PDB file of C-alpha atoms in Angstrom:
ATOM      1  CA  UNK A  59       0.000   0.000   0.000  1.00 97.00           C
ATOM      2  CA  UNK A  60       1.231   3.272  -0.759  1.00 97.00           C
ATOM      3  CA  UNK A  61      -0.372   6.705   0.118  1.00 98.00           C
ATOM      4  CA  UNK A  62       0.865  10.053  -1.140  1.00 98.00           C
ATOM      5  CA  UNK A  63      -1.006  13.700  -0.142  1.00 97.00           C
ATOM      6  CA  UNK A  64      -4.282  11.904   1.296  1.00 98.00           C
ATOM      7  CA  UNK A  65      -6.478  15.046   2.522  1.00 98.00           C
ATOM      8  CA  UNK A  66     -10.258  14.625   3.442  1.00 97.00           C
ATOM      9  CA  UNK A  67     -12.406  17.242   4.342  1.00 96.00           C
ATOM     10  CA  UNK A  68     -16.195  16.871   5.955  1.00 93.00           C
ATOM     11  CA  UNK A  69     -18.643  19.670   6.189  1.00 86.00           C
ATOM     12  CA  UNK A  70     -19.881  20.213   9.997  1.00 82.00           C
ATOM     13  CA  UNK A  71     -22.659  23.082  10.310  1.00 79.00           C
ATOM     14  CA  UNK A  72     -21.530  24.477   6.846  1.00 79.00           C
ATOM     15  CA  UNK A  73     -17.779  24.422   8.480  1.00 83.00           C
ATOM     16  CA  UNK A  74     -15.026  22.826   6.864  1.00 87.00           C
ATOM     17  CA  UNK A  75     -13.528  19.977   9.484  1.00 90.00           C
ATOM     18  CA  UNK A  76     -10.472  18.244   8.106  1.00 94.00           C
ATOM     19  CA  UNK A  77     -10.190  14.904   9.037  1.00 95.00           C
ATOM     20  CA  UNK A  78      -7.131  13.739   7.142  1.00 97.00           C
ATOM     21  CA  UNK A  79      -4.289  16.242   6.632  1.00 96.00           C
ATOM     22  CA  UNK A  80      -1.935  15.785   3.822  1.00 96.00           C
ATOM     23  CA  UNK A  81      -0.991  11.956   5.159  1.00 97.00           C
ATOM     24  CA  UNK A  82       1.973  10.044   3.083  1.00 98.00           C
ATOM     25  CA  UNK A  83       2.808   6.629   4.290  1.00 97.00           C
ATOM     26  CA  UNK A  84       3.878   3.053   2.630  1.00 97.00           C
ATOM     27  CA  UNK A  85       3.336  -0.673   3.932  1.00 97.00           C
ATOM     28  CA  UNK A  86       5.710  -3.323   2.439  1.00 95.00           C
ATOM     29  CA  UNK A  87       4.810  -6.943   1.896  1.00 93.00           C
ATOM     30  CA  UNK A  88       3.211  -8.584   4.063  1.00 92.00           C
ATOM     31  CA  UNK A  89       4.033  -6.199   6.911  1.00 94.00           C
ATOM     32  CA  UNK A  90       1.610  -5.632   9.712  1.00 94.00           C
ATOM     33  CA  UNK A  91       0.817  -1.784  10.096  1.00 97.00           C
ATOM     34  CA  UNK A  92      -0.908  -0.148  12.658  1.00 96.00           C
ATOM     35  CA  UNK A  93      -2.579   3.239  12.460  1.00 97.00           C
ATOM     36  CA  UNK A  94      -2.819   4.486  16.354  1.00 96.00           C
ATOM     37  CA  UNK A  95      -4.149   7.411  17.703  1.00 95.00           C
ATOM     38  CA  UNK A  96      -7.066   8.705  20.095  1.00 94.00           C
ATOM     39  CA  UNK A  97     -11.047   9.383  18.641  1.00 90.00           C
ATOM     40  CA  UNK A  98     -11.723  11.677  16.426  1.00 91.00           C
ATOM     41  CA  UNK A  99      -7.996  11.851  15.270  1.00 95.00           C
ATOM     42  CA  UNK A 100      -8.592  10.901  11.232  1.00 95.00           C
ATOM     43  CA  UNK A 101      -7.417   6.985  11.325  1.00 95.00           C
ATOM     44  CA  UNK A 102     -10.904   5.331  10.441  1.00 93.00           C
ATOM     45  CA  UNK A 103     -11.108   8.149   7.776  1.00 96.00           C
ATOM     46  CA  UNK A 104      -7.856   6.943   6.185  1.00 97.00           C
ATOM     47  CA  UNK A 105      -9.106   2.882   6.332  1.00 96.00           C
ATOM     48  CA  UNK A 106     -12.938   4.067   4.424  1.00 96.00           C
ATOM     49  CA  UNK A 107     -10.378   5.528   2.014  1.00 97.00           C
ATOM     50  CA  UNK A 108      -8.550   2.983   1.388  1.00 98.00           C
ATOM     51  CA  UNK A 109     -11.117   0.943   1.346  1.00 96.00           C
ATOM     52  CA  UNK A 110     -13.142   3.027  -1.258  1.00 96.00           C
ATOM     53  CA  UNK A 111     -16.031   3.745   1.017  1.00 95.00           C
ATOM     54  CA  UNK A 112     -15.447   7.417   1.166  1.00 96.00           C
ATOM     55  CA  UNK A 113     -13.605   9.795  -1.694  1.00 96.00           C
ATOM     56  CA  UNK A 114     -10.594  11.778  -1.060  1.00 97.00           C
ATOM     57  CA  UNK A 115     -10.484  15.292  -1.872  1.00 97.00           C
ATOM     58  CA  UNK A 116      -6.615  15.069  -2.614  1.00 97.00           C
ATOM     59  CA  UNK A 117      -3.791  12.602  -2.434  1.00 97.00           C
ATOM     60  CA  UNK A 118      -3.367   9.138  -4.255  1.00 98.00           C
ATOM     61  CA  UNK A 119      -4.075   5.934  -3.143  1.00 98.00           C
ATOM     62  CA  UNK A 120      -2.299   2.841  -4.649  1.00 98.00           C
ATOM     63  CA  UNK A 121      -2.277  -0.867  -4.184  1.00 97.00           C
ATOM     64  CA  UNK A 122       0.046  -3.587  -5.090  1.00 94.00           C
ATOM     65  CA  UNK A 123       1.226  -0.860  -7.403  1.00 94.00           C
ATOM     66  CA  UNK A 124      -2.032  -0.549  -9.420  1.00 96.00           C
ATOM     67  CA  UNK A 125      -3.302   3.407  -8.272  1.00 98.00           C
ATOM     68  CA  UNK A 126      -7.214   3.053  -6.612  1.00 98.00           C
ATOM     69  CA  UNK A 127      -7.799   6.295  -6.462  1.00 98.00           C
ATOM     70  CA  UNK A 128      -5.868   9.418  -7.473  1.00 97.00           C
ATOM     71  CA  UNK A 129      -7.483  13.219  -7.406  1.00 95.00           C
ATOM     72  CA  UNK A 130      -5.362  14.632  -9.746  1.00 95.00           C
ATOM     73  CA  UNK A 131      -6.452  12.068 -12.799  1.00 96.00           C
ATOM     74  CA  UNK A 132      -9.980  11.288 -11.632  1.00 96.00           C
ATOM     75  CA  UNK A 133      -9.505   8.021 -10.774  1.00 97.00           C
ATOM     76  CA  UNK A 134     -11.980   6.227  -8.804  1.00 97.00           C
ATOM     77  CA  UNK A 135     -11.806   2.038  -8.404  1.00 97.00           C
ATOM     78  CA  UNK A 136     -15.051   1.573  -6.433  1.00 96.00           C
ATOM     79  CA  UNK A 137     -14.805  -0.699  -3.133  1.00 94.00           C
ATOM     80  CA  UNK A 138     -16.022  -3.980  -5.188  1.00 91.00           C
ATOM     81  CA  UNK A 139     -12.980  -3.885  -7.631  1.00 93.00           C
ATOM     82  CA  UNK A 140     -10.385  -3.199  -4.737  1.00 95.00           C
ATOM     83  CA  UNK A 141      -7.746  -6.093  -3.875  1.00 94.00           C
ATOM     84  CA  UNK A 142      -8.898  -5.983  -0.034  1.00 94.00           C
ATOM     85  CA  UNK A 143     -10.452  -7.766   2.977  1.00 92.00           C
ATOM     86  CA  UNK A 144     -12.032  -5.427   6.031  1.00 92.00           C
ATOM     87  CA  UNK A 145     -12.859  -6.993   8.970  1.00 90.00           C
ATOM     88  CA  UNK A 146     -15.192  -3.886  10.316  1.00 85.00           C
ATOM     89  CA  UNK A 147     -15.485  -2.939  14.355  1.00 81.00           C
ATOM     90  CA  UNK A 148     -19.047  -4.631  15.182  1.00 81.00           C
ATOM     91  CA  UNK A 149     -17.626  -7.807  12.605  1.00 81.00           C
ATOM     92  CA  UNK A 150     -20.959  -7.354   9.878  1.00 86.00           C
ATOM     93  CA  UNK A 151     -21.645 -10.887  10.045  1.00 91.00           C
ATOM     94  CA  UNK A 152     -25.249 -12.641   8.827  1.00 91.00           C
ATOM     95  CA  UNK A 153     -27.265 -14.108  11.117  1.00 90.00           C
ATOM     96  CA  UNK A 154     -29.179 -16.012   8.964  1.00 91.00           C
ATOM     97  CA  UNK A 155     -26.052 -17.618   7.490  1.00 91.00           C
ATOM     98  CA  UNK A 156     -24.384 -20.349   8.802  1.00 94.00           C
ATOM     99  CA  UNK A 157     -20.086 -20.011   9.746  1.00 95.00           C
ATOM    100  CA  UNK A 158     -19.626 -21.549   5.971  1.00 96.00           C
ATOM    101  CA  UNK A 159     -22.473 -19.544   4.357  1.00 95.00           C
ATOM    102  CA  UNK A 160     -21.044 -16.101   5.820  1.00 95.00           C
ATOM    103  CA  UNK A 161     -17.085 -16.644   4.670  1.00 95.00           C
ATOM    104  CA  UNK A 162     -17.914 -18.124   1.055  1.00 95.00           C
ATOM    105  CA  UNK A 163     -20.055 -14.976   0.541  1.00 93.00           C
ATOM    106  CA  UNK A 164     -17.084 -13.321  -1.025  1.00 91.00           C
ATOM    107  CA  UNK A 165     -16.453 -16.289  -3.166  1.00 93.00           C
ATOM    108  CA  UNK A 166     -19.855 -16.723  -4.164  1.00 92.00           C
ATOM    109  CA  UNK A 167     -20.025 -12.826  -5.226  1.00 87.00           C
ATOM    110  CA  UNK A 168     -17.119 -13.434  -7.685  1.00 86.00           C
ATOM    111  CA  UNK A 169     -18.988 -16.505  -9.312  1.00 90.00           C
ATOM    112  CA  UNK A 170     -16.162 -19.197  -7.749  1.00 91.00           C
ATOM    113  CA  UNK A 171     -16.792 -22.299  -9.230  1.00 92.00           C
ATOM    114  CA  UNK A 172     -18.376 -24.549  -6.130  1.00 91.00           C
ATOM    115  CA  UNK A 173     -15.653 -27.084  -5.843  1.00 92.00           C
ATOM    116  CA  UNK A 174     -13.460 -24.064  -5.292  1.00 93.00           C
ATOM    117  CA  UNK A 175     -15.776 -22.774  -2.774  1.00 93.00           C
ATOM    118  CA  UNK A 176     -15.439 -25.611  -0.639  1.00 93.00           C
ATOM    119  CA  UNK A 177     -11.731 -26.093  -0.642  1.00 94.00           C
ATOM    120  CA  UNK A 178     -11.117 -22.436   0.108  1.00 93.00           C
ATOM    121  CA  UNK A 179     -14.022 -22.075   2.567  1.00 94.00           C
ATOM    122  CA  UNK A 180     -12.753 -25.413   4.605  1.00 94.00           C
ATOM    123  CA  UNK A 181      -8.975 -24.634   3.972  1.00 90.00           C
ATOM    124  CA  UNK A 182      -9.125 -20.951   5.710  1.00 90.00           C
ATOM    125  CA  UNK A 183     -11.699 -22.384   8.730  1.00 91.00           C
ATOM    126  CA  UNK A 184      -9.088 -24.632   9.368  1.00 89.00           C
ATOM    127  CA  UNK A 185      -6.383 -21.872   9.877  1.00 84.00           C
ATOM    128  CA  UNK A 186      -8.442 -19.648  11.869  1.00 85.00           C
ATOM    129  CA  UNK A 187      -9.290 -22.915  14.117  1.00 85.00           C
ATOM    130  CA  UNK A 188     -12.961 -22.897  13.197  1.00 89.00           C
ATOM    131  CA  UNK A 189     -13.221 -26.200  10.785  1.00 89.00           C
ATOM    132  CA  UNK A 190     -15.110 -27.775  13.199  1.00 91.00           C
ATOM    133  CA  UNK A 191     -17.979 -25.021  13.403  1.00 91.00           C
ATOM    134  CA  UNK A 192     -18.670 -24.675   9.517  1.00 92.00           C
ATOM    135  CA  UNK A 193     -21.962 -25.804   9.708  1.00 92.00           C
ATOM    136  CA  UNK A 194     -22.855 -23.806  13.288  1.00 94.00           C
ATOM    137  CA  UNK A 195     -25.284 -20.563  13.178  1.00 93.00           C
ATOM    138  CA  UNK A 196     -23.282 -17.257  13.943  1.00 92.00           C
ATOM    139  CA  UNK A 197     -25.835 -16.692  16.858  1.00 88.00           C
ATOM    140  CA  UNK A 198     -24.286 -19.394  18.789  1.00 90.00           C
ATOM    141  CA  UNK A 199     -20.631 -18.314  18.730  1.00 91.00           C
ATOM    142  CA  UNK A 200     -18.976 -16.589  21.222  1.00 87.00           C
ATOM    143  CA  UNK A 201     -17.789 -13.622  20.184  1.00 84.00           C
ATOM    144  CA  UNK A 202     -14.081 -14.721  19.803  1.00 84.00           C
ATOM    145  CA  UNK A 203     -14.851 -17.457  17.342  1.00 89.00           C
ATOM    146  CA  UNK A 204     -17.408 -14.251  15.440  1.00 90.00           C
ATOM    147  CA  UNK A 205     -13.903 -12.317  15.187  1.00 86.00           C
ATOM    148  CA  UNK A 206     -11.814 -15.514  13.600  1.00 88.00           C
ATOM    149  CA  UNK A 207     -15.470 -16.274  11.231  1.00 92.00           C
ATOM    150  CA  UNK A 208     -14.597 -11.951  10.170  1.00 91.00           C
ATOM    151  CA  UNK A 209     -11.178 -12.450   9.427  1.00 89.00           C
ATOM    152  CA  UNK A 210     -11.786 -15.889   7.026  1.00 91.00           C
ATOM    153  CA  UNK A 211     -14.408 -14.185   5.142  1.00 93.00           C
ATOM    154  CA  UNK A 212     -11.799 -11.355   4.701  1.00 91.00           C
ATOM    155  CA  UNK A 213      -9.064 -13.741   3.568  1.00 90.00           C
ATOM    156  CA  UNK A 214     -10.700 -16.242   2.027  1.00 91.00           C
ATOM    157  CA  UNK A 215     -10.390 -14.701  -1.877  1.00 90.00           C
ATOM    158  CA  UNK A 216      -6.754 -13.562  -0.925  1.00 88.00           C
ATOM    159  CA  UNK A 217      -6.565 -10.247  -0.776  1.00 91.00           C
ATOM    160  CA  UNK A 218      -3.625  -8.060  -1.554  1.00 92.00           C
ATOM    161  CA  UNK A 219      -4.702  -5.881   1.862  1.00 95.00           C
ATOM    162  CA  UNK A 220      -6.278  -6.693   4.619  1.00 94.00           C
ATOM    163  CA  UNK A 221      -7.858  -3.576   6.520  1.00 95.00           C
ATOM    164  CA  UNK A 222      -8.896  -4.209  10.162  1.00 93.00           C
ATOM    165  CA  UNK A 223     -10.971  -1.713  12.129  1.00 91.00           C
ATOM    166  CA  UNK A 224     -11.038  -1.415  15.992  1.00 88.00           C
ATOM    167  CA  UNK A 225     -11.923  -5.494  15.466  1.00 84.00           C
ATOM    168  CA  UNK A 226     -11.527  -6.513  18.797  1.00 82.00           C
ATOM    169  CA  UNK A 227     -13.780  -3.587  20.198  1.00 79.00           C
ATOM    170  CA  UNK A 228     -16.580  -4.866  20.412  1.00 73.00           C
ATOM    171  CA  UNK A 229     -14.853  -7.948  23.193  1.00 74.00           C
ATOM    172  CA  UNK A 230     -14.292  -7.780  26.748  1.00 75.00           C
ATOM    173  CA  UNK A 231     -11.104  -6.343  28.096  1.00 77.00           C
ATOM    174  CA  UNK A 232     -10.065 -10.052  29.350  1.00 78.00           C
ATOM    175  CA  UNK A 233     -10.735 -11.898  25.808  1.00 76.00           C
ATOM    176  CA  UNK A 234      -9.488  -8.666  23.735  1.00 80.00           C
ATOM    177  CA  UNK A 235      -6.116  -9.229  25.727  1.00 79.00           C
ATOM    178  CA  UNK A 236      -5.936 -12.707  24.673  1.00 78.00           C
ATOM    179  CA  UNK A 237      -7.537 -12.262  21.331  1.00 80.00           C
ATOM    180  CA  UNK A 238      -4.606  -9.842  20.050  1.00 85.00           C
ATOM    181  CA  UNK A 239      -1.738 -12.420  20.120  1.00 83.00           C
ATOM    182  CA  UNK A 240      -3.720 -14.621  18.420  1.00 81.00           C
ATOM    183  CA  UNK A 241      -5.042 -12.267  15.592  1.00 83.00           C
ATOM    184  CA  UNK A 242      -1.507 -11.199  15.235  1.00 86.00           C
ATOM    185  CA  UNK A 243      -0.606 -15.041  14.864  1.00 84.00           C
ATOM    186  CA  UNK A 244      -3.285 -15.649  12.374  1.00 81.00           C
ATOM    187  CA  UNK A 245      -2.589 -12.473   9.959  1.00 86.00           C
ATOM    188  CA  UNK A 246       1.396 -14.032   9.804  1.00 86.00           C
ATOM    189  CA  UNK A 247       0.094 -17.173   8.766  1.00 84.00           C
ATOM    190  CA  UNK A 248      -2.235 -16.022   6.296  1.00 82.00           C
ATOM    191  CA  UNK A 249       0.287 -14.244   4.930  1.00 85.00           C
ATOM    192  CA  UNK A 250      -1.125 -10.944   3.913  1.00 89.00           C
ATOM    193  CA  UNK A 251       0.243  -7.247   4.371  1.00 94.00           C
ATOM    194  CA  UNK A 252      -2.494  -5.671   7.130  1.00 95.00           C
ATOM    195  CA  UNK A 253      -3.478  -2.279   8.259  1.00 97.00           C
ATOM    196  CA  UNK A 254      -4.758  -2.420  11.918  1.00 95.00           C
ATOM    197  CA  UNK A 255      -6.840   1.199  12.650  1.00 95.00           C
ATOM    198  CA  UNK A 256      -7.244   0.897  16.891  1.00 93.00           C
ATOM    199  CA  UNK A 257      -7.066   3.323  19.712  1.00 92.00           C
ATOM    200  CA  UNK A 258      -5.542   0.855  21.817  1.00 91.00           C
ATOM    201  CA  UNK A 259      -1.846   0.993  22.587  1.00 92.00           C
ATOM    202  CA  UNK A 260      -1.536  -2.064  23.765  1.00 90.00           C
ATOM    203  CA  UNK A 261      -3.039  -3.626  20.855  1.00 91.00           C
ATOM    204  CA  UNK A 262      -1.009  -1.598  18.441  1.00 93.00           C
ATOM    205  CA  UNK A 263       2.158  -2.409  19.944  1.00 93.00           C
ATOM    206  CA  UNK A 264       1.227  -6.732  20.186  1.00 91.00           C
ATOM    207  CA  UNK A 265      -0.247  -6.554  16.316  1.00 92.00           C
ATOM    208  CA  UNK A 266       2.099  -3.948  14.115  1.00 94.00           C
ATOM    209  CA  UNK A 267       5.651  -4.354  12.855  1.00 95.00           C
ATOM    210  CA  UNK A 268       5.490  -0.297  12.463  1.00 97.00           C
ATOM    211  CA  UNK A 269       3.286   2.069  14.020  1.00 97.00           C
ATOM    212  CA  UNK A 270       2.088   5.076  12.717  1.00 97.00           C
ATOM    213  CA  UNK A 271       0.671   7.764  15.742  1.00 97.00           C
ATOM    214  CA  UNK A 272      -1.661  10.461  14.879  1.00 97.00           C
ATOM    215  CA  UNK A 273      -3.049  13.856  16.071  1.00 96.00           C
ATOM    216  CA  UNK A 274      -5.403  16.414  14.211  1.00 95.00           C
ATOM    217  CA  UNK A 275      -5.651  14.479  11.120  1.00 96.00           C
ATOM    218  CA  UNK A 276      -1.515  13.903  10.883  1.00 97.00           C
ATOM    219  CA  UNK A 277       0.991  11.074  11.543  1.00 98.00           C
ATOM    220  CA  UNK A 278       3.341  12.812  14.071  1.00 97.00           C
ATOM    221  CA  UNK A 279       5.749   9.750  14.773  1.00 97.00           C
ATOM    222  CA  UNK A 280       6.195   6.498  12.731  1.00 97.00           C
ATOM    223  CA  UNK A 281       8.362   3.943  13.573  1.00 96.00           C
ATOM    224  CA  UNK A 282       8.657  -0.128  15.339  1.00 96.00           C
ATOM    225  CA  UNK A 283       6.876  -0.282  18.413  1.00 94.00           C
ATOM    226  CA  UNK A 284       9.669   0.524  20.454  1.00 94.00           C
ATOM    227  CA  UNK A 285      11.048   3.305  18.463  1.00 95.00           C
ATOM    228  CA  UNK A 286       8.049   5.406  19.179  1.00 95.00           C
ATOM    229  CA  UNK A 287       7.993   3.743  22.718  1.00 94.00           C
ATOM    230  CA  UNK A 288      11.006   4.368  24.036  1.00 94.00           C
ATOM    231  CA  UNK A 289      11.759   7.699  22.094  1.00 95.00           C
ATOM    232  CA  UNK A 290       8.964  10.021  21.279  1.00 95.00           C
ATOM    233  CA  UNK A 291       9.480  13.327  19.682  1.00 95.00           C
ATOM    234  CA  UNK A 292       6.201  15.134  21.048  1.00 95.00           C
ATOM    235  CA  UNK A 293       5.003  15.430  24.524  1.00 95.00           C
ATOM    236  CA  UNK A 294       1.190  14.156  22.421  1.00 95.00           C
ATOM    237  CA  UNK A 295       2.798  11.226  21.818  1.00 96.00           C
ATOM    238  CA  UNK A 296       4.840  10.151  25.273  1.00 94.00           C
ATOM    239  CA  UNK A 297       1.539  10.783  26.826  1.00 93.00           C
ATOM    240  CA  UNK A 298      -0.348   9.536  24.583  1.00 93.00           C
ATOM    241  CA  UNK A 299       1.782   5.547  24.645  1.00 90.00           C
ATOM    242  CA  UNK A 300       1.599   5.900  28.443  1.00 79.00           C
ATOM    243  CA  UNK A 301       3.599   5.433  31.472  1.00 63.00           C
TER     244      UNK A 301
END
């Protein structure tokens, strides 16, 4: 993923509020990248943009070198054509589908042949160590095994990105602890480069490879998680990372 310039503006009361300010920022190959910073600070605006869900005013968006959106040229790839998986904050899963149902819907939208279904459906189940619950209803999983169900439906056609918002909000603080190793774990395995949006240091810091703070709509430190630990350049962001 690279992003160059990304500005977005909203209109509050007929007042201009900008949400992202002129952000630049790059994620290797299969790197895990998290975007930390408190409410309101512009990081879930970045991820819909990314993700094609809202338009930039300015700045260009490009992934696995192919440019998604770019305001200079007009370009526009709608959410639908975008290389990506998004496993959202409250997890978006059907209720009326079963655990196989829900991550094959991808698939399925694509026109997958069904043999291919199946293998892909059962082979990513099995790596988020849910193969035994294919054929269980969503309403009676906990809400651990409705996170790992999210993340296989967001790998299962193989994205190039995987975008992750706040997904662990929605658990208790005991299970989010517990849940963040293992997420971390299970994005490795899968393989795929991963933008984590959270407001949680300590999740931040057990998910990314690099961290990316920001304030007011900016990144004001980037680095590994103990870079920006153990050496921050603004009083915002020592307080910010805690004691």
């Amino acid at each position: 993923l690279t992003i160059e310039g990304l500005v977005k503006t909203f209109s509050i009361d007929d007042a201009p509020l900008v949400a992202v300010d002129d952000v630049t920022f790059a994620i290797s190959d299969r790197q895990c990248y998290g975007l930390l910073g408190p409410s309101g600070c512009g990081k879930s605006t970045i991820l819909r943009c990314i993700a094609g869900l809202d338009r930039p005013d300015r700045g260009v968006i490009a992934i696995d070198h192919r440019v998604v959106s770019d305001s200079a040229s007009g370009t526009f790839v709608p959410a639908y054509r975008r290389p990506i998986g998004m496993v959202f904050q409250t997890y978006a899963l059907w209720p009326h589908l079963s655990v196989f149902e829900n991550v094959a819907y991808p698939l399925r939208a694509h026109r997958a042949p069904k043999a291919e279904v199946a293998d892909r459906v059962d082979n990513v189940l099995k790596t988020v160590g849910m193969g035994a619950a294919a054929h269980r209803a969503i309403r009676h999983l906990s809400g651990g095994q409705q996170q790992r169900v999210a993340l296989a439906r967001a790998i299962v056609h193989e994205p190039k990105l995987l975008l992750l918002d706040e997904p662990l909000s929605s658990l208790d603080s005991v299970l989010r602890k517990r849940m963040i190793d293992e997420l971390s774990q299970l994005v490795r395995n899968a393989g795929v480069t991963a933008l984590y949006v959270t407001h949680d240091q300590s999740e931040a810091f057990a998910f990314s490879d690099t961290i990316a703070v920001m304030q007011h709509g900016r990144i004001v430190q980037q680095g590994t998680p103990r870079q920006v630990y153990e050496s921050p350049r603004t009083p915002f962001v020592g307080s910010f990372l805690g004691a």
